[in-house]
Amino acid sequence: MYGGGNTFEKIKAKDPNEEDPILLAEFEARIERGEKIEPTDWMPDLYRAQLIRMIEQHAHSEIIGALPEGTWITRAPGFKRKLALMAKVQDEVGHAQLLYSAAETLGKPREAMIDDLISGKSKYSNIFNYPAFTWADSAFISWLVDAGAIVNQVANSRGSYGPYSRALERICIEESFHLKFGHHCVIHLATGTPAQRKMMQEAINRWWHPMMHFFGPPDKMSVHTDTLMKWKVKILTNDETRQQWLDMYVPKVWELGLTIPDNKLRKNEETGKWEYTEPDWEEFKRVINGDGPCNKERLAVRKTAEERGRWVRKAILAKDAHYVTPLA
Amino acid sequence: MEKVLDPRFQRLDIFKAQINGPTEKLDQLPTFEVFVLLREAGIYQHEGIVHAPDREMAFLFAKEQFSRRQTCAGIWTIETPNIFVSPYSENKVSIYDAVQASAETGNEPYKIFHMLKRGKQHKYAGKVHANSPEHALQVAKAALDVSKPVLNAWVARESDFFETSEEDKEIWNTLPEKTFREAIDYKGQAKIDAFLAENNKTS
Ligand SMILES: [Fe+2]
Ligand SMILES: [Fe+2]
């Protein structure tokens, strides 16, 4: 799950126990052998439904995730950072297209997904409901939010669904520049003037809790992940991805002399696990259900783009073209 | 609700946009499968799809989507329904096992793509002349390299493809100059080291 999206809502699909037992056994044996599932293969209803939801939410997260950084392109300090940020934002929108395509192979057309995004029916990564007030916020996103996404994406690229894995492999290659660019921007601020350091520190203070939410509710709160892990829809649990990210990036933040607003945060050398203050999961639920600082703005921007771009789509429409499910 | 931070939207009243419910049916453009040649000596490989009104437009979108970051030496686009898809076979079983090889060719050029491993892209296997997609597979069995088990094949008439030409290639000439899109262009360690050294001195 990219950013532990809407994992509280139960999914509507046929119970795997009601599936044809022979087909189900063959399907599970294939995954067990480490083979990928391709679009025309038989698959349980729950597998399809879960993948559509997950890939679709991931795609929406790329589109909406482009917005907080996108607003900083014109104000990014220096020409090279403008170029880089523009390229990064373009990559993110490209990622959305790759992911929509992967979800489409499972039978849900792209327009239907975009409709569900706009109507609020389908969710996106909660972290993008928070505002990027300063350039340092944008740098935080490029470095650390992307780092979180990479942990998820690298794991999920080992998943069982062929088109999703292929899209993620391509995405992961493109992400390496985002991460390095983001880190570079953060280093610049953290080693700069007192005002720059302060700006960076304030961004970390603002984004820390949304970032802890990013990986989704703790494993003890999430239900029904066993089947999804067995079918390799999910590869790592929410806690595993959170731990990986903490392990890779907290030392890098501390290295720059910056602090993290959680005085419980430390690595327990005995267990090898990070300990932290549990973020407020009620806030997470509230924001994901629409009541965050930027939810309305984010969707309004999408709606505006949809509305203002409509004449273009009408103008290029081919009269007798018709849509079929793409191949792979 | 906080003040909108997006500078573009001080010009526009974004909360006026009224789209409730589904967009119009007509917005669903058909899809085109995109094949990319990464470098001159390589082979065309399926990279994904784009939505477009026609295959030229599909090429424009494909160029942005698939040749923005990596090198590129050519792109083919074709509308999805124009591809004939063979059944998928199980591992180690070739779909050609069930095909009768034919030495008799036809008049229409067809492109053939093979998938050799689940999870991997379809790759261009070659061109044959035949009278139908099924016939093209029969000709392919005799004319192309099918020594490794082929798990799935795509067959399509060459005339249904939009192909970039020799002259088009210069659109990719500037790719190597855009180093700001490379991770290697962002080195920060020296700055961190200098910062740490400075800090150690003062503390
Ligand atoms: Fe991305
Ligand atoms: Fe990214």
XYZ file of C-alpha atoms and ligand atoms in Angstrom:
533
model
C 0.000 0.000 0.000
C 1.396 3.369 -1.011
C 1.204 5.500 2.060
C -1.271 3.230 3.817
C -4.262 4.756 2.104
C -7.762 3.745 2.963
C -7.064 0.532 4.814
C -9.923 0.965 7.242
C -12.639 0.466 4.684
C -13.525 -3.135 3.958
C -13.342 -4.172 0.362
C -16.345 -5.625 -1.428
C -15.371 -8.821 -3.196
C -16.272 -12.486 -3.334
C -14.946 -14.488 -0.383
C -11.967 -16.577 -1.555
C -13.700 -19.620 -0.012
C -16.420 -19.297 -2.632
C -13.948 -19.399 -5.532
C -13.412 -22.520 -7.618
C -10.988 -24.500 -5.395
C -9.002 -25.969 -8.305
C -8.438 -22.618 -10.009
C -7.603 -21.026 -6.679
C -5.050 -23.744 -5.904
C -3.391 -23.290 -9.324
C -3.318 -19.540 -8.849
C -1.750 -19.819 -5.416
C 0.758 -22.406 -6.620
C 1.872 -20.039 -9.359
C 2.491 -17.254 -6.856
C 4.210 -19.689 -4.525
C 6.603 -20.593 -7.359
C 7.444 -16.907 -7.703
C 5.752 -16.507 -11.094
C 3.925 -13.336 -12.034
C 0.209 -13.167 -12.741
C -0.641 -11.632 -16.122
C -3.896 -9.821 -16.995
C -5.596 -12.687 -18.833
C -4.866 -15.272 -16.101
C -7.629 -16.449 -13.825
C -7.535 -14.620 -10.498
C -9.740 -14.500 -7.408
C -12.197 -11.642 -7.237
C -10.611 -10.350 -4.032
C -7.154 -10.253 -5.639
C -8.479 -8.191 -8.530
C -10.486 -5.832 -6.319
C -7.643 -5.314 -3.881
C -5.117 -4.650 -6.629
C -7.391 -2.190 -8.410
C -7.899 -0.269 -5.169
C -4.230 -0.296 -4.292
C -2.865 0.634 -7.731
C -5.563 3.244 -8.233
C -4.815 4.888 -4.876
C -1.144 4.812 -5.748
C -1.862 6.536 -9.080
C -4.017 9.201 -7.435
C -1.221 9.782 -4.910
C 1.201 10.550 -7.734
C -1.207 13.042 -9.328
C -2.170 14.772 -6.093
C 1.392 14.489 -4.795
C 2.535 16.587 -7.734
C 0.461 19.529 -6.451
C 2.268 20.681 -3.278
C 5.644 20.591 -5.057
C 4.209 21.845 -8.334
C 3.327 25.140 -6.714
C 7.011 25.621 -5.860
C 8.374 25.304 -9.409
C 8.163 29.015 -10.132
C 9.610 29.916 -6.747
C 12.345 27.288 -6.478
C 15.656 29.026 -5.690
C 17.792 29.131 -8.817
C 17.344 28.040 -12.399
C 18.698 24.527 -11.967
C 16.331 23.742 -9.099
C 13.424 25.025 -11.175
C 14.432 22.700 -13.997
C 14.907 19.787 -11.636
C 11.658 20.309 -9.781
C 9.767 20.647 -13.035
C 11.295 17.374 -14.251
C 10.450 15.681 -10.958
C 6.838 16.833 -11.003
C 6.538 15.692 -14.604
C 7.897 12.294 -13.544
C 5.252 12.024 -10.830
C 2.465 12.692 -13.310
C 4.078 10.122 -15.599
C 4.059 7.656 -12.700
C 0.341 8.209 -12.323
C -0.151 7.376 -16.002
C 1.906 4.189 -15.681
C -0.081 3.141 -12.642
C -3.491 3.964 -14.111
C -2.504 1.785 -17.072
C -1.562 -1.114 -14.799
C -4.897 -0.821 -12.985
C -6.736 -0.614 -16.293
C -5.483 -4.061 -17.295
C -7.603 -5.354 -14.394
C -10.730 -3.927 -15.984
C -11.337 -0.466 -14.527
C -11.065 2.294 -17.169
C -8.927 5.324 -16.397
C -11.859 7.736 -16.660
C -13.723 5.759 -14.005
C -10.732 6.081 -11.688
C -10.447 9.810 -12.269
C -14.181 10.171 -11.631
C -13.772 8.357 -8.328
C -10.878 10.601 -7.363
C -12.862 13.732 -8.103
C -15.988 12.547 -6.326
C -13.940 11.651 -3.249
C -14.905 7.988 -3.480
C -11.345 6.848 -3.926
C -8.486 7.990 -1.722
C -4.896 9.080 -2.176
C -1.939 9.273 0.141
C -2.964 11.242 3.180
C 0.265 13.203 3.426
C -0.641 15.349 0.433
C -3.533 16.842 2.362
C -0.962 18.935 4.225
C 0.349 22.270 2.919
C 3.846 23.129 1.644
C 4.262 26.588 3.157
C 7.939 27.114 2.394
C 10.665 25.935 0.062
C 11.882 23.725 2.902
C 8.531 21.894 2.892
C 9.029 21.198 -0.794
C 12.559 19.931 -0.057
C 11.190 17.689 2.708
C 8.711 16.162 0.255
C 11.326 15.608 -2.456
C 13.680 13.900 -0.068
C 11.770 12.202 2.704
C 8.278 11.660 1.327
C 9.817 10.306 -1.857
C 12.090 8.134 0.284
C 8.986 6.694 1.934
C 7.394 6.098 -1.446
C 10.556 4.374 -2.639
C 10.572 1.967 0.310
C 6.991 1.033 -0.606
C 7.604 0.865 -4.319
C 10.749 -1.233 -4.144
C 8.885 -3.723 -1.948
C 5.775 -3.778 -4.124
C 7.785 -4.242 -7.317
C 8.437 -7.752 -6.007
C 4.673 -8.338 -5.916
C 2.831 -10.927 -7.973
C 0.964 -8.832 -10.538
C 3.042 -8.474 -13.728
C 1.838 -5.081 -15.028
C 2.126 -3.451 -11.580
C 5.644 -4.843 -11.057
C 6.760 -3.601 -14.453
C 5.344 -0.130 -13.821
C 7.065 -0.014 -10.439
C 10.416 -1.084 -11.823
C 10.320 1.802 -14.228
C 9.143 4.168 -11.494
C 11.916 3.115 -9.114
C 14.569 3.944 -11.719
C 13.130 7.444 -12.089
C 12.826 7.963 -8.332
C 16.554 7.840 -7.653
C 16.988 11.364 -9.009
C 14.081 12.672 -6.896
C 15.665 11.374 -3.738
C 19.103 12.768 -4.505
C 17.725 16.114 -5.616
C 15.638 16.365 -2.428
C 18.540 15.432 -0.201
C 20.708 17.979 -1.977
C 18.139 20.723 -1.308
C 17.874 19.754 2.367
C 21.665 19.681 2.788
C 21.870 23.134 1.277
C 19.384 24.552 3.779
C 20.696 22.625 6.779
C 24.295 23.718 6.224
C 23.339 27.262 5.291
C 22.546 30.420 7.231
C 20.722 30.328 10.581
C 17.543 31.435 8.803
C 17.828 28.578 6.312
C 18.455 26.053 9.087
C 15.455 27.356 10.963
C 13.274 27.043 7.890
C 14.388 23.438 7.393
C 13.844 22.571 11.043
C 10.327 24.021 10.980
C 9.476 21.972 7.916
C 10.607 18.796 9.671
C 8.517 19.702 12.692
C 5.465 20.194 10.481
C 5.883 17.059 8.402
C 7.002 14.544 10.991
C 3.577 13.366 12.084
C 2.060 13.147 8.588
C 5.194 11.212 7.640
C 4.640 8.694 10.429
C 1.050 8.334 9.195
C 2.328 7.831 5.672
C 3.067 4.133 6.083
C -0.404 3.420 7.360
C -1.833 2.198 10.662
C 0.273 -0.172 12.784
C 0.000 -3.862 11.942
C -1.978 -4.579 15.075
C -4.682 -2.200 13.802
C -4.815 -3.389 10.187
C -6.920 -6.429 9.436
C -6.876 -9.114 6.742
C -3.313 -8.657 5.598
C -2.502 -12.407 5.707
C -4.226 -13.278 2.435
C -2.747 -10.224 0.776
C 0.749 -11.192 1.865
C 0.203 -14.783 0.729
C -0.930 -13.544 -2.691
C 1.982 -11.110 -2.768
C -0.264 -8.101 -3.170
C 1.447 -6.694 -0.125
C 5.096 -7.569 0.404
C 5.939 -5.698 3.581
C 3.580 -4.734 6.394
C 3.005 -1.092 7.305
C 5.275 -1.407 10.338
C 8.014 -3.046 8.296
C 8.074 -0.216 5.761
C 7.993 2.392 8.546
C 10.920 0.695 10.293
C 12.910 0.503 7.053
C 12.401 4.181 6.395
C 13.290 5.204 9.960
C 16.400 3.080 9.799
C 17.576 4.582 6.542
C 16.708 8.247 7.073
C 16.602 9.232 10.747
C 20.417 8.996 11.016
C 20.724 11.157 7.898
C 18.476 13.834 9.418
C 20.397 13.781 12.690
C 23.693 13.913 10.810
C 22.720 17.391 9.635
C 22.244 18.546 13.207
C 18.479 18.722 12.760
C 16.086 17.416 15.355
C 12.963 15.301 15.137
C 9.922 16.327 17.183
C 9.542 13.055 19.085
C 11.584 12.663 22.253
C 10.801 8.959 22.427
C 12.412 8.317 19.061
C 15.408 5.995 19.377
C 16.705 2.758 18.015
C 16.472 -0.070 20.504
C 19.814 -1.783 19.991
C 18.537 -5.050 21.463
C 15.529 -5.476 19.200
C 17.054 -3.552 16.312
C 13.718 -1.728 16.063
C 12.931 1.951 16.260
C 10.764 3.129 19.132
C 8.581 6.188 18.705
C 5.483 7.922 19.928
C 2.470 6.409 18.221
C 1.048 9.134 15.949
C -2.579 10.122 16.381
C -4.520 7.643 14.264
C -7.800 9.416 14.873
C -6.351 12.442 13.105
C -5.263 10.173 10.255
C -8.818 8.857 9.878
C -10.282 12.320 10.087
C -7.946 13.734 7.424
C -8.328 10.781 5.082
C -12.084 11.203 5.262
C -11.872 14.769 4.040
C -11.188 16.959 7.037
C -7.531 17.888 6.529
C -5.993 21.307 5.903
C -5.782 20.883 2.115
C -8.283 18.180 1.081
C -10.692 20.686 -0.433
C -7.959 22.606 -2.216
C -6.414 19.460 -3.706
C -9.688 18.207 -5.148
C -10.698 21.678 -6.296
C -7.463 21.918 -8.281
C -8.220 18.546 -9.917
C -11.776 19.618 -10.690
C -10.582 22.873 -12.184
C -8.095 21.040 -14.390
C -10.826 18.633 -15.442
C -13.213 21.445 -16.257
C -10.752 23.737 -17.989
C -9.235 20.906 -20.007
C -12.537 19.575 -21.213
C -12.586 21.579 -24.447
C -9.184 20.127 -25.380
C -10.400 16.584 -24.845
C -13.496 17.350 -26.887
C -11.407 18.848 -29.680
C -9.096 15.847 -30.003
C -11.774 13.230 -29.674
C -11.891 10.648 -32.438
C -15.539 10.083 -33.264
C -15.560 6.379 -33.892
C -12.740 5.273 -31.649
C -13.798 2.982 -28.857
C -12.141 1.928 -25.661
C -11.025 -1.620 -24.846
C -8.993 -2.924 -21.921
C -5.278 -2.473 -22.662
C -3.077 -5.543 -22.977
C -0.286 -5.299 -20.431
C -9.720 25.696 5.694
C -6.397 27.418 5.206
C -5.583 29.993 2.579
C -4.865 28.404 -0.798
C -1.099 28.385 -1.333
C -0.979 27.673 -5.012
C 0.057 30.960 -6.678
C -1.735 30.064 -9.923
C -5.017 30.046 -8.160
C -4.944 33.597 -7.072
C -5.934 34.262 -10.685
C -8.635 31.634 -10.782
C -11.476 30.944 -8.471
C -10.751 27.266 -8.029
C -13.669 26.556 -5.783
C -16.048 27.511 -8.571
C -15.312 24.385 -10.616
C -18.457 22.328 -10.653
C -17.860 18.745 -11.564
C -19.971 16.384 -9.616
C -20.258 12.829 -10.672
C -18.946 11.078 -13.715
C -17.202 12.852 -16.533
C -18.757 12.408 -19.936
C -18.357 9.072 -21.651
C -16.598 10.741 -24.546
C -13.606 11.469 -22.343
C -12.503 7.868 -22.517
C -9.964 7.883 -25.317
C -8.843 4.590 -26.847
C -5.512 3.113 -25.796
C -2.381 2.564 -27.847
C 0.310 0.038 -27.046
C 3.776 1.551 -27.138
C 6.988 -0.199 -28.169
C 10.337 1.478 -27.566
C 13.809 0.969 -28.981
C 16.233 2.058 -26.284
C 19.386 2.063 -28.393
C 20.313 1.514 -32.031
C 21.483 -2.087 -31.669
C 18.678 -3.178 -29.360
C 15.226 -4.552 -30.039
C 11.827 -2.950 -29.710
C 10.098 -3.812 -26.466
C 6.609 -3.130 -25.133
C 6.701 -0.364 -22.533
C 3.063 0.340 -21.793
C 0.110 2.268 -23.104
C -1.061 5.794 -23.705
C -4.572 7.138 -24.208
C -4.890 9.121 -27.408
C -7.327 9.989 -30.181
C -5.095 8.612 -32.941
C -1.722 6.991 -33.431
C 0.205 10.181 -34.240
C -1.044 11.754 -31.037
C -0.265 8.482 -29.317
C 3.302 8.897 -30.516
C 3.505 12.407 -28.995
C 2.259 11.164 -25.639
C 4.494 8.095 -25.827
C 7.506 10.271 -26.507
C 6.822 12.243 -23.302
C 5.949 9.212 -21.244
C 8.560 6.665 -22.310
C 11.499 8.563 -23.797
C 11.724 11.473 -21.409
C 14.348 10.036 -19.108
C 16.140 7.187 -20.869
C 17.869 7.111 -24.211
C 15.660 6.322 -27.172
C 16.186 5.401 -30.798
C 12.645 4.756 -31.969
C 8.977 4.361 -30.999
C 6.115 2.330 -32.472
C 2.501 2.885 -31.469
C -0.546 0.819 -32.368
C -4.160 0.894 -31.231
C -4.831 -1.891 -28.738
C -7.566 -3.774 -30.676
C -5.253 -4.107 -33.669
C -3.093 -6.579 -31.792
C -3.979 -10.238 -32.003
C -3.117 -12.002 -28.732
C -2.270 -15.708 -28.655
C -3.301 -17.824 -25.658
C -0.842 -17.844 -22.723
C 1.001 -21.095 -22.167
C 2.411 -22.575 -19.021
C 6.107 -22.391 -18.227
C 8.414 -24.339 -20.531
C 5.533 -24.986 -22.926
C 5.751 -22.929 -26.107
C 2.595 -21.581 -27.703
C 4.181 -22.705 -30.980
C 3.788 -26.337 -29.894
C 0.150 -26.023 -30.917
C 0.928 -24.212 -34.177
C 1.464 -25.939 -37.527
C 4.581 -24.440 -39.149
C 4.009 -23.078 -42.636
C 6.576 -22.358 -45.332
C 3.928 -20.688 -47.450
C 3.901 -16.941 -46.896
C 1.188 -14.390 -47.669
C 1.099 -10.786 -48.854
C 0.578 -8.746 -45.734
C 3.567 -7.861 -43.505
C 2.995 -8.671 -39.822
C 5.121 -7.871 -36.780
C 5.466 -10.598 -34.157
C 6.245 -10.021 -30.452
C 7.174 -12.719 -27.961
C 6.961 -12.958 -24.200
C 9.551 -15.395 -22.899
C 9.035 -15.028 -19.194
C 6.040 -14.088 -17.067
C 6.487 -10.596 -15.692
C 8.721 -9.545 -18.586
C 7.757 -7.331 -21.497
C 6.862 -8.546 -24.967
C 9.808 -8.114 -27.309
C 9.898 -7.786 -31.056
C 10.719 -11.134 -32.632
C 10.547 -10.298 -36.325
C 8.472 -9.687 -39.397
C 6.646 -12.242 -41.556
C 4.348 -12.062 -44.571
C 1.013 -13.774 -44.073
C -2.703 -13.609 -44.781
C -4.055 -13.457 -41.230
C -2.695 -13.253 -37.672
C -3.129 -17.006 -37.226
C -1.315 -17.616 -40.473
C 1.416 -15.194 -39.362
C 2.091 -17.434 -36.358
C 2.393 -20.462 -38.652
C 4.862 -18.621 -40.849
C 6.703 -17.319 -37.770
C 7.176 -20.853 -36.482
C 9.078 -21.707 -39.653
C 10.844 -18.380 -40.194
C 11.692 -16.913 -36.767
C 13.767 -18.126 -33.858
C 11.338 -20.062 -31.681
C 13.933 -22.280 -30.013
C 13.096 -20.937 -26.520
C 9.578 -21.568 -25.210
C 7.347 -18.605 -26.084
C 4.699 -18.045 -23.395
C 2.633 -15.546 -25.342
C 2.743 -13.880 -28.747
C 1.292 -10.665 -30.107
C 0.699 -10.318 -33.827
C -0.222 -7.149 -35.707
C -0.269 -5.857 -39.259
C 2.707 -3.642 -39.951
C 0.431 -1.101 -41.643
C -1.422 -0.533 -38.351
C 1.696 0.806 -36.634
C 2.869 4.377 -36.447
C 6.661 4.216 -36.664
C 9.225 6.947 -36.095
C 11.433 7.578 -39.095
C 15.188 8.194 -39.423
C 14.711 11.989 -39.376
C 12.595 11.806 -36.222
C 15.557 10.539 -34.265
C 17.045 13.953 -33.704
C 14.276 14.705 -31.205
C 16.217 12.511 -28.777
C 19.595 14.170 -29.374
C 19.332 16.454 -26.362
C 18.553 13.679 -23.862
C 22.168 13.227 -22.665
C 22.508 16.966 -22.001
C 19.734 16.985 -19.422
C 21.941 15.953 -16.551
C 19.737 17.720 -14.000
C 17.539 14.625 -14.236
C 20.327 12.298 -13.156
C 20.872 11.261 -9.548
C 24.617 11.540 -10.073
C 24.266 15.279 -10.632
C 23.420 15.825 -6.941
C 26.460 15.313 -4.793
C 26.121 16.570 -1.241
C 28.651 14.643 0.787
C 31.395 17.287 0.544
C 29.056 19.891 1.977
C 28.024 17.589 4.820
C 31.671 16.807 5.630
C 32.617 20.482 5.668
C 29.638 21.224 7.884
C 30.521 18.453 10.326
C 34.173 19.500 10.460
C 33.143 23.079 11.190
C 30.774 21.918 13.918
C 33.409 19.776 15.595
C 35.759 22.736 15.691
C 33.255 24.980 17.442
C 31.871 22.426 19.897
Fe 6.448 8.927 -8.021
Fe 9.117 10.739 -6.803
